[in-house]
mmCIF file of C-alpha atoms in Angstrom:
data_model
loop_
_atom_site.group_PDB
_atom_site.id
_atom_site.type_symbol
_atom_site.label_atom_id
_atom_site.label_comp_id
_atom_site.label_asym_id
_atom_site.label_seq_id
_atom_site.Cartn_x
_atom_site.Cartn_y
_atom_site.Cartn_z
ATOM 1 C CA MET A 219 57.400 43.417 165.125
ATOM 2 C CA LEU A 220 57.828 46.475 162.881
ATOM 3 C CA GLN A 221 56.336 45.635 159.533
ATOM 4 C CA GLU A 222 57.265 46.763 156.035
ATOM 5 C CA SER A 223 53.650 47.786 155.693
ATOM 6 C CA PHE A 224 53.937 50.815 153.466
ATOM 7 C CA VAL A 225 52.277 50.718 150.053
ATOM 8 C CA THR A 226 55.110 50.783 147.545
ATOM 9 C CA ASP A 227 56.855 49.107 144.657
ATOM 10 C CA GLU A 228 60.587 49.292 145.304
ATOM 11 C CA ASP A 229 61.291 48.934 141.591
ATOM 12 C CA ARG A 230 59.022 51.798 140.558
ATOM 13 C CA PRO A 231 60.771 55.163 140.108
ATOM 14 C CA THR A 232 58.947 58.235 141.342
ATOM 15 C CA ALA A 233 57.836 61.172 139.247
ATOM 16 C CA GLY A 234 60.292 63.980 138.720
ATOM 17 C CA THR A 235 63.485 62.052 137.872
ATOM 18 C CA ALA A 236 66.397 63.955 136.372
ATOM 19 C CA ASP A 237 65.885 62.322 132.947
ATOM 20 C CA GLU A 238 62.568 64.120 132.624
ATOM 21 C CA HIS A 239 64.146 67.553 132.923
ATOM 22 C CA ALA A 240 66.155 69.600 130.444
ATOM 23 C CA PRO A 241 69.905 68.864 130.660
ATOM 24 C CA ASP A 242 70.910 72.532 130.593
ATOM 25 C CA SER A 243 71.739 74.466 133.761
ATOM 26 C CA PRO A 244 70.526 78.071 133.362
ATOM 27 C CA LEU A 245 71.411 79.335 136.832
ATOM 28 C CA GLU A 246 74.714 77.465 137.070
ATOM 29 C CA ASN A 247 75.758 78.660 133.617
ATOM 30 C CA ALA A 248 74.783 82.265 134.361
ATOM 31 C CA LEU A 249 76.763 82.205 137.593
ATOM 32 C CA GLU A 250 79.797 80.693 135.870
ATOM 33 C CA LEU A 251 79.767 83.523 133.334
ATOM 34 C CA LEU A 252 79.433 86.056 136.146
ATOM 35 C CA ASP A 253 82.331 84.323 137.933
ATOM 36 C CA GLU A 254 84.535 85.082 134.927
ATOM 37 C CA ARG A 255 83.539 88.744 134.847
ATOM 38 C CA LEU A 256 83.986 89.152 138.577
ATOM 39 C CA ALA A 257 87.422 87.552 138.311
ATOM 40 C CA VAL A 258 88.393 90.391 135.967
ATOM 41 C CA THR A 259 86.999 92.862 138.489
ATOM 42 C CA ALA A 260 88.971 91.206 141.273
ATOM 43 C CA LYS A 261 92.176 91.641 139.247
ATOM 44 C CA ALA A 262 91.311 95.289 138.689
ATOM 45 C CA LEU A 263 90.740 95.670 142.422
ATOM 46 C CA ALA A 264 94.149 94.157 143.184
ATOM 47 C CA ALA A 265 95.773 96.528 140.685
ATOM 48 C CA ALA A 266 94.003 99.550 142.204
ATOM 49 C CA GLN A 267 95.074 98.531 145.699
ATOM 50 C CA ARG A 268 98.656 98.113 144.516
ATOM 51 C CA GLU A 269 98.755 101.604 142.991
ATOM 52 C CA VAL A 270 97.167 103.192 146.055
ATOM 53 C CA ARG A 271 99.784 101.516 148.277
ATOM 54 C CA ARG A 272 102.540 102.986 146.105
ATOM 55 C CA ALA A 273 101.034 106.433 146.512
ATOM 56 C CA VAL A 274 100.721 105.920 150.272
ATOM 57 C CA ASP A 275 104.344 104.803 150.532
ATOM 58 C CA ALA A 276 105.547 107.802 148.523
ATOM 59 C CA ALA A 277 103.543 110.188 150.690
ATOM 60 C CA LYS A 278 104.806 108.657 153.943
ATOM 61 C CA VAL A 279 108.457 109.322 153.116
ATOM 62 C CA GLY A 280 107.899 112.468 151.101
ATOM 63 C CA ASN A 281 109.072 111.056 147.767
ATOM 64 C CA LEU A 282 108.114 114.139 145.763
ATOM 65 C CA ARG A 283 109.557 112.807 142.524
ATOM 66 C CA ASP A 284 107.420 109.631 142.397
ATOM 67 C CA LEU A 285 104.315 110.878 144.233
ATOM 68 C CA PRO A 286 102.549 112.617 141.293
ATOM 69 C CA ARG A 287 102.928 109.586 139.050
ATOM 70 C CA ALA A 288 101.785 107.263 141.839
ATOM 71 C CA LEU A 289 98.652 109.341 142.390
ATOM 72 C CA GLU A 290 97.917 109.396 138.663
ATOM 73 C CA SER A 291 98.325 105.609 138.453
ATOM 74 C CA ALA A 292 95.996 105.166 141.428
ATOM 75 C CA VAL A 293 93.331 107.260 139.686
ATOM 76 C CA GLU A 294 93.700 105.281 136.449
ATOM 77 C CA ALA A 295 93.551 101.928 138.245
ATOM 78 C CA SER A 296 90.499 103.028 140.230
ATOM 79 C CA ALA A 297 88.732 104.073 137.037
ATOM 80 C CA ALA A 298 89.505 100.686 135.482
ATOM 81 C CA LEU A 299 88.099 98.994 138.585
ATOM 82 C CA THR A 300 84.910 101.046 138.421
ATOM 83 C CA GLU A 301 84.373 100.222 134.752
ATOM 84 C CA SER A 302 85.008 96.517 135.333
ATOM 85 C CA ALA A 303 82.524 96.412 138.212
ATOM 86 C CA ARG A 304 79.919 98.234 136.106
ATOM 87 C CA THR A 305 80.392 95.750 133.260
ATOM 88 C CA ALA A 306 79.881 92.819 135.622
ATOM 89 C CA GLY A 307 76.840 94.452 137.167
ATOM 90 C CA ARG A 308 75.217 95.257 133.832
ATOM 91 C CA SER A 309 75.736 91.683 132.646
ATOM 92 C CA TRP A 310 73.620 90.195 135.428
ATOM 93 C CA ALA A 311 70.005 90.103 134.270
ATOM 94 C CA PHE A 312 68.962 86.646 135.469
ATOM 95 C CA ASP A 313 65.275 86.305 136.395
ATOM 96 C CA GLY A 314 65.742 84.402 139.642
ATOM 97 C CA GLU A 315 62.115 84.334 140.740
ATOM 98 C CA ARG A 316 60.916 82.975 137.422
ATOM 99 C CA HIS A 317 63.605 80.308 137.333
ATOM 100 C CA LEU A 318 62.922 79.178 140.891
ATOM 101 C CA ASP A 319 59.233 78.972 140.061
ATOM 102 C CA GLN A 320 59.579 77.122 136.768
ATOM 103 C CA GLY A 321 62.940 75.458 136.254
ATOM 104 C CA TYR A 322 65.109 75.363 139.357
ATOM 105 C CA VAL A 323 64.000 71.980 140.689
ATOM 106 C CA GLY A 324 64.746 70.339 137.351
ATOM 107 C CA GLU A 325 68.180 71.944 137.250
ATOM 108 C CA LEU A 326 68.901 70.786 140.791
ATOM 109 C CA LEU A 327 67.867 67.199 140.007
ATOM 110 C CA GLY A 328 70.029 67.201 136.903
ATOM 111 C CA ARG A 329 72.997 68.547 138.841
ATOM 112 C CA ALA A 330 72.577 65.944 141.576
ATOM 113 C CA GLU A 331 72.546 63.178 138.972
ATOM 114 C CA ALA A 332 75.589 64.598 137.181
ATOM 115 C CA ASP A 333 77.494 64.835 140.472
ATOM 116 C CA GLY A 334 76.590 61.274 141.468
ATOM 117 C CA LEU A 335 74.270 62.067 144.370
ATOM 118 C CA ALA A 336 71.634 59.338 144.208
ATOM 119 C CA GLY A 337 68.189 59.370 145.738
ATOM 120 C CA VAL A 338 67.343 63.018 145.035
ATOM 121 C CA LYS A 339 63.747 63.154 143.819
ATOM 122 C CA GLU A 340 60.875 65.558 143.481
ATOM 123 C CA VAL A 341 57.497 64.780 145.032
ATOM 124 C CA ASP A 342 54.690 67.333 145.110
ATOM 125 C CA GLY A 343 57.100 70.172 144.417
ATOM 126 C CA GLN A 344 59.484 69.225 147.235
ATOM 127 C CA VAL A 345 62.983 67.876 146.677
ATOM 128 C CA TYR A 346 63.710 64.857 148.865
ATOM 129 C CA SER A 347 67.314 64.099 149.705
ATOM 130 C CA PHE A 348 67.387 62.183 152.961
ATOM 131 C CA PRO A 349 67.915 63.337 155.675
ATOM 132 C CA VAL A 350 66.439 66.660 154.511
ATOM 133 C CA ILE A 351 63.673 67.968 152.287
ATOM 134 C CA VAL A 352 64.321 71.046 150.163
ATOM 135 C CA LYS A 353 61.466 73.464 149.584
ATOM 136 C CA VAL A 354 61.755 76.308 147.072
ATOM 137 C CA ASN A 355 60.408 79.754 147.913
ATOM 138 C CA ALA A 356 60.535 81.549 144.573
ATOM 139 C CA ARG A 357 59.051 84.810 145.799
ATOM 140 C CA ASP A 358 61.623 85.148 148.578
ATOM 141 C CA LEU A 359 64.492 83.811 146.428
ATOM 142 C CA ALA A 360 65.285 81.300 149.142
ATOM 143 C CA LEU A 361 65.298 77.617 149.987
ATOM 144 C CA LYS A 362 64.177 75.758 153.074
ATOM 145 C CA VAL A 363 66.716 72.981 153.584
ATOM 146 C CA GLY A 364 65.386 70.867 156.385
ATOM 147 C CA GLY A 365 64.452 73.384 159.037
ATOM 148 C CA ARG A 366 66.787 76.151 157.874
ATOM 149 C CA THR A 367 66.256 78.971 155.405
ATOM 150 C CA GLN A 368 69.111 79.213 152.916
ATOM 151 C CA ARG A 369 69.849 82.076 150.524
ATOM 152 C CA GLY A 370 72.558 80.271 148.591
ATOM 153 C CA LEU A 371 70.800 78.862 145.518
ATOM 154 C CA ARG A 372 73.685 77.721 143.331
ATOM 155 C CA PRO A 373 72.847 74.123 142.348
ATOM 156 C CA SER A 374 76.423 72.821 142.521
ATOM 157 C CA VAL A 375 76.877 74.281 146.009
ATOM 158 C CA LEU A 376 73.531 72.943 147.204
ATOM 159 C CA VAL A 377 74.380 69.448 145.941
ATOM 160 C CA ARG A 378 77.615 69.532 147.951
ATOM 161 C CA THR A 379 75.605 70.592 150.992
ATOM 162 C CA LEU A 380 73.219 67.679 150.475
ATOM 163 C CA GLU A 381 76.200 65.342 150.149
ATOM 164 C CA ARG A 382 77.615 66.544 153.481
ATOM 165 C CA LEU A 383 74.257 66.153 155.196
ATOM 166 C CA ARG A 384 73.921 62.640 153.766
ATOM 167 C CA ALA A 385 77.366 61.723 155.081
ATOM 168 C CA LYS A 386 76.762 62.982 158.624
ATOM 169 C CA PRO A 387 76.265 60.265 161.261
ATOM 170 C CA ALA A 388 72.617 59.845 162.173
ATOM 171 C CA LYS A 389 71.527 61.410 165.455
ATOM 172 C CA ASP A 390 68.019 60.008 165.451
ATOM 173 C CA ASN A 391 66.479 58.962 168.745
ATOM 174 C CA PRO A 392 63.890 56.317 167.787
ATOM 175 C CA ASN A 393 62.843 55.742 171.390
ATOM 176 C CA ARG A 394 61.949 59.416 171.794
ATOM 177 C CA LEU A 395 59.948 59.423 168.566
ATOM 178 C CA ALA A 396 58.202 56.165 169.432
ATOM 179 C CA ALA A 397 57.260 57.471 172.867
ATOM 180 C CA ALA A 398 55.777 60.678 171.399
ATOM 181 C CA PHE A 399 53.787 58.801 168.758
ATOM 182 C CA GLU A 400 52.639 56.211 171.294
ATOM 183 C CA LYS A 401 51.392 58.891 173.683
ATOM 184 C CA ALA A 402 49.429 60.601 170.908
ATOM 185 C CA TYR A 403 48.050 57.235 169.748
ATOM 186 C CA LEU A 404 46.815 56.275 173.213
ATOM 187 C CA THR A 405 45.234 59.699 173.652
ATOM 188 C CA LEU A 406 43.247 59.186 170.453
ATOM 189 C CA THR A 407 42.228 55.595 171.275
ATOM 190 C CA GLY A 408 41.421 56.154 174.937
ATOM 191 C CA ASP A 409 44.385 54.023 176.085
ATOM 192 C CA THR A 410 43.309 51.164 173.837
ATOM 193 C CA ASP A 411 45.835 49.501 171.550
ATOM 194 C CA GLY A 412 45.475 47.001 168.748
ATOM 195 C CA VAL A 413 43.704 49.346 166.283
ATOM 196 C CA ALA A 414 45.149 51.235 163.331
ATOM 197 C CA ILE A 415 44.907 55.008 163.550
ATOM 198 C CA PRO A 416 45.475 57.333 160.558
ATOM 199 C CA LEU A 417 48.831 59.028 160.870
ATOM 200 C CA ARG A 418 47.192 62.301 159.935
ATOM 201 C CA ARG A 419 45.232 62.196 163.200
ATOM 202 C CA ILE A 420 48.499 61.720 165.070
ATOM 203 C CA TYR A 421 49.978 64.738 163.319
ATOM 204 C CA GLU A 422 46.909 66.881 163.979
ATOM 205 C CA LEU A 423 47.138 66.082 167.675
ATOM 206 C CA LEU A 424 50.858 66.858 167.787
ATOM 207 C CA VAL A 425 50.239 70.339 166.312
ATOM 208 C CA LEU A 426 47.062 71.112 168.230
ATOM 209 C CA ARG A 427 48.568 74.163 169.909
ATOM 210 C CA PRO A 428 48.059 77.342 167.796
ATOM 211 C CA GLY A 429 51.079 78.022 165.605
ATOM 212 C CA GLN A 430 52.616 74.605 166.216
ATOM 213 C CA GLY A 431 51.961 73.585 162.625
ATOM 214 C CA ARG A 432 54.394 76.257 161.426
ATOM 215 C CA GLU A 433 57.091 74.929 163.741
ATOM 216 C CA TYR A 434 56.438 71.245 163.046
ATOM 217 C CA THR A 435 55.237 70.885 159.476
ATOM 218 C CA GLU A 436 53.812 67.835 157.721
ATOM 219 C CA LEU A 437 57.202 67.426 156.037
ATOM 220 C CA ASP A 438 58.871 67.326 159.456
ATOM 221 C CA PHE A 439 56.328 64.762 160.587
ATOM 222 C CA VAL A 440 56.701 62.405 157.629
ATOM 223 C CA MET A 441 60.476 62.653 157.992
ATOM 224 C CA ASP A 442 60.111 61.520 161.614
ATOM 225 C CA VAL A 443 57.805 58.682 160.539
ATOM 226 C CA TYR A 444 60.424 57.466 158.090
ATOM 227 C CA ARG A 445 63.221 57.866 160.634
ATOM 228 C CA LEU A 446 61.243 55.723 163.047
ATOM 229 C CA ASP A 447 60.455 53.126 160.400
ATOM 230 C CA ARG A 448 64.041 53.144 159.147
ATOM 231 C CA SER A 449 65.461 52.670 162.646
ATOM 232 C CA GLY A 450 64.097 49.132 162.817
ATOM 233 C CA LEU A 451 62.599 49.744 166.247
ATOM 234 C CA HIS A 452 60.210 46.825 166.831
ATOM 235 C CA VAL A 453 59.107 47.438 170.386
ATOM 236 C CA THR A 454 58.527 50.718 172.214
ATOM 237 C CA PRO A 455 60.126 51.434 175.602
ATOM 238 C CA THR A 456 56.781 50.497 177.207
ATOM 239 C CA GLY A 457 56.766 47.094 175.523
ATOM 240 C CA ARG A 458 54.240 47.635 172.717
ATOM 241 C CA ASP A 459 54.808 46.398 169.176
ATOM 242 C CA LEU A 460 54.908 49.223 166.642
ATOM 243 C CA SER A 461 53.814 48.934 163.016
ATOM 244 C CA PHE A 462 52.699 51.084 160.113
ATOM 245 C CA PRO A 463 49.871 49.060 158.532
ATOM 246 C CA ALA A 464 48.760 49.935 155.038
ATOM 247 C CA SER A 465 45.162 50.601 154.086
ATOM 248 C CA THR A 466 43.883 49.412 150.729
ATOM 249 C CA GLY A 467 43.254 52.120 148.195
ATOM 250 C CA THR A 468 45.326 54.699 150.024
ATOM 251 C CA ARG A 469 47.608 55.758 147.168
ATOM 252 C CA GLY A 470 45.546 58.830 146.384
ATOM 253 C CA GLY A 471 43.848 59.251 149.739
ATOM 254 C CA LYS A 472 44.014 62.430 151.752
ATOM 255 C CA ASN A 473 45.487 60.533 154.721
ATOM 256 C CA VAL A 474 48.509 59.316 152.784
ATOM 257 C CA PHE A 475 51.964 60.757 153.445
ATOM 258 C CA ARG A 476 54.471 60.326 150.611
ATOM 259 C CA PHE A 477 58.174 60.018 151.258
ATOM 260 C CA VAL A 478 61.276 59.360 149.162
ATOM 261 C CA THR A 479 64.083 57.370 150.750
ATOM 262 C CA GLU A 480 67.809 57.903 150.308
ATOM 263 C CA SER A 481 67.729 55.240 147.573
ATOM 264 C CA GLY A 482 65.236 57.379 145.660
ATOM 265 C CA ARG A 483 62.238 55.076 146.104
ATOM 266 C CA GLU A 484 58.823 56.195 147.212
ATOM 267 C CA ARG A 485 57.079 55.005 150.348
ATOM 268 C CA LEU A 486 53.525 55.749 151.346
ATOM 269 C CA TYR A 487 52.464 55.903 154.981
ATOM 270 C CA SER A 488 48.850 56.040 156.069
ATOM 271 C CA SER A 489 48.397 54.634 159.588
ATOM 272 C CA ILE A 490 50.112 53.538 162.779
ATOM 273 C CA ARG A 491 49.338 50.798 165.263
ATOM 274 C CA PHE A 492 50.587 49.731 168.688
ATOM 275 C CA ASP A 493 49.944 46.243 170.064
ATOM 276 C CA SER A 494 50.531 44.874 173.530
ATOM 277 C CA GLU A 495 52.726 41.794 173.534
#
């Protein structure tokens, strides 16, 4: 039978809750101000297009009386558009790399809390929001959301993305995961079951091929471990009982994988075990 054998206290909040971060939203506020300036530019663009169309219409029919004035208006509207765009461009001086490196995660957690998205927590610099983990790449001004690189950094937009991902029906295949873990386990134990094996050894075997670790990261692995645990699968397709036994004193051990569930609680996984019935 699958055991609740992780080391955890369901009533203990993890580090990095939104209350611990400043309530302001530097990036969101900067983008909102830019939105206002770009809205003015958009109006100027519409006006310039309107005046150019008038000049085009006058030229098409040979309206010599109105054509000079239409051309003059098009020039004036285009100049206004250029100035508006320059003003918006000059106003944008946000240090994105610095913010992503020092304050973005806190802003994202605060936004998630304000928007009512529960279970978004930071652990070891990663933002957990089941079923994905968000990793910030400050130097590249990008995010890794699950397995995809994302350039859109606006916190409010990202929270809506996380909400949609949370609402999607699960497509997990626990039998496939159990079979893969079981095969790796039996390889490590010499086809012997009934002993606990560190999960880290399972992961190291799964990424033994050169470069595989970049394709299947530790974050991917711990997500799969939680998916398997969460599925409630008690018995593998081959008839072995599956469990994740806890080892004493593993909270700070190098073999411990930390995970945050969709309820925002931390679970620690250290080992796996298969037993013949």
